[in-house]
């Protein structure tokens, strides 16, 4: 069996997506091994999750650097030293510069809690509710220089219900994030993803032409 792919995970907060990656790595269903977790915040709970799993952690606080580039150079160096071949942004709340993004071109994934290209940016659950759409969801995409706009690997769709506030919707979306992030990492680790312009071709992916959803579901 092939060696698991060494990956680095960048976080700023609670790290439930990190936990999903830790769990799927531990149970062998995702052929990747987390070699380093970096947080730009010392009090991010995700650091505790990593430590509990015996994963090396680094706090690299952007406020301790004279600018974005030295901060990112420190992160890139730490990732390289750890041997990370794929970088996963998981609730990492700093915008990255072209320098960093180019250094990990085709080797950096992000997860975003909307069906991109709808609702990029922040407070996206609120935006979706206010826009009156019937569905939202989550997207895993490769990171490109434009924020929340890189080639899409996988999406999950959830309904928006009449009484939803942004917290209820965020929780419903988060459950799906925890399914699709490990899946996207698995596809990358299995070398089954090909970036072709804005699109990602998945080798040997099952298709379900009838997998339509209606919300409300109908009478
Ligand atoms: C998730 O909703 C993710 O999509 C967004 O930030 C949130 C991070 O949550 N980028 P967690 O830290 O993984 O719990």
Coordinates of N, CA, C and O in Angstrom, one line a residue, residues 7 9 11 14-30 32-34 37 45-55 57 178 182:
X7 N 0.3 15.9 5.1 CA -0.4 17.1 4.9 C -0.2 18.1 6.0 O 0.0 17.6 7.2
X9 N -2.0 21.4 8.0 CA -3.4 22.0 8.2 C -3.2 23.4 8.9 O -2.5 23.5 9.9
X11 N -5.1 26.6 10.7 CA -6.3 26.9 11.4 C -6.2 28.3 12.1 O -5.1 28.8 12.2
X14 N -11.7 26.9 16.1 CA -12.2 25.7 16.8 C -11.7 24.4 16.2 O -11.5 23.4 16.9
X15 N -11.5 24.3 14.9 CA -10.9 23.2 14.3 C -11.8 21.9 14.2 O -11.2 20.8 14.2
X16 N -13.1 22.1 14.0 CA -13.9 20.9 13.8 C -13.5 20.2 12.4 O -13.6 19.0 12.3
X17 N -13.2 21.0 11.4 CA -12.8 20.3 10.2 C -11.4 19.6 10.4 O -11.2 18.5 9.8
X18 N -10.5 20.3 11.1 CA -9.3 19.6 11.5 C -9.6 18.3 12.1 O -9.0 17.2 11.8
X19 N -10.5 18.3 13.1 CA -10.9 17.0 13.8 C -11.4 15.9 12.8 O -11.0 14.8 12.9
X20 N -12.2 16.4 11.8 CA -12.6 15.4 10.8 C -11.5 14.8 10.1 O -11.4 13.6 9.8
X21 N -10.5 15.6 9.7 CA -9.3 15.1 9.0 C -8.5 14.2 9.9 O -8.0 13.2 9.5
X22 N -8.3 14.6 11.2 CA -7.6 13.7 12.2 C -8.3 12.4 12.2 O -7.7 11.3 12.2
X23 N -9.6 12.4 12.4 CA -10.4 11.1 12.6 C -10.3 10.2 11.4 O -10.1 9.0 11.5
X24 N -10.4 10.8 10.2 CA -10.4 10.0 9.0 C -9.0 9.5 8.6 O -8.8 8.4 8.0
X25 N -8.0 10.2 9.1 CA -6.6 9.8 8.9 C -6.4 8.6 9.9 O -5.8 7.6 9.5
X26 N -6.9 8.8 11.1 CA -6.7 7.7 12.1 C -7.4 6.4 11.8 O -6.9 5.3 12.0
X27 N -8.6 6.5 11.2 CA -9.3 5.3 11.0 C -9.0 4.7 9.6 O -9.5 3.6 9.2
X28 N -8.0 5.3 8.9 CA -7.5 4.7 7.7 C -8.3 5.0 6.5 O -8.0 4.5 5.4
X29 N -9.4 5.7 6.6 CA -10.3 6.0 5.4 C -9.8 7.1 4.5 O -10.2 7.3 3.4
X30 N -8.9 7.9 5.0 CA -8.3 9.0 4.2 C -6.7 8.7 4.2 O -6.1 8.7 5.2
X32 N -4.0 10.0 4.2 CA -3.1 11.1 4.4 C -2.8 11.2 5.9 O -3.5 10.7 6.7
X33 N -1.6 11.8 6.2 CA -1.2 11.9 7.6 C -0.9 13.3 7.9 O -0.2 14.0 7.1
X34 N -1.4 13.9 9.0 CA -1.2 15.3 9.3 C 0.2 15.4 10.0 O 0.4 14.8 11.0
X37 N 0.2 21.1 12.3 CA -0.9 22.0 12.3 C -0.4 23.4 12.7 O 0.4 23.5 13.7
X45 N -8.7 26.5 19.7 CA -9.0 25.2 20.3 C -8.5 24.0 19.4 O -8.1 22.9 19.9
X46 N -8.4 24.3 18.1 CA -7.9 23.3 17.2 C -6.5 22.8 17.6 O -6.1 21.7 17.3
X47 N -5.7 23.7 18.2 CA -4.3 23.3 18.6 C -4.4 22.2 19.7 O -3.6 21.2 19.7
X48 N -5.4 22.2 20.6 CA -5.6 21.2 21.6 C -6.0 19.9 20.9 O -5.6 18.8 21.2
X49 N -6.9 20.0 19.9 CA -7.3 18.8 19.1 C -6.1 18.1 18.5 O -5.9 16.9 18.6
X50 N -5.2 18.9 17.9 CA -4.0 18.4 17.3 C -3.1 17.7 18.4 O -2.6 16.6 18.2
X51 N -2.9 18.4 19.5 CA -2.0 17.9 20.6 C -2.6 16.6 21.1 O -1.8 15.6 21.3
X52 N -3.9 16.6 21.3 CA -4.5 15.3 21.8 C -4.3 14.2 20.9 O -4.3 13.0 21.3
X53 N -4.1 14.5 19.6 CA -3.9 13.4 18.6 C -2.4 13.2 18.4 O -2.0 12.4 17.5
X54 N -1.5 13.9 19.1 CA -0.1 13.7 19.0 C 0.5 14.3 17.7 O 1.6 13.9 17.3
X55 N -0.2 15.3 17.2 CA 0.3 15.9 16.0 C 1.1 17.2 16.3 O 0.7 18.0 17.2
X57 N 2.5 20.9 16.4 CA 1.8 22.1 16.2 C 2.8 23.3 16.2 O 3.8 23.2 16.9
X178 N -17.6 18.2 7.3 CA -16.8 17.2 7.9 C -16.8 15.9 7.0 O -15.9 15.1 7.1
X182 N -12.5 15.4 4.1 CA -11.6 14.2 4.0 C -11.8 13.5 2.7 O -10.8 13.0 2.2

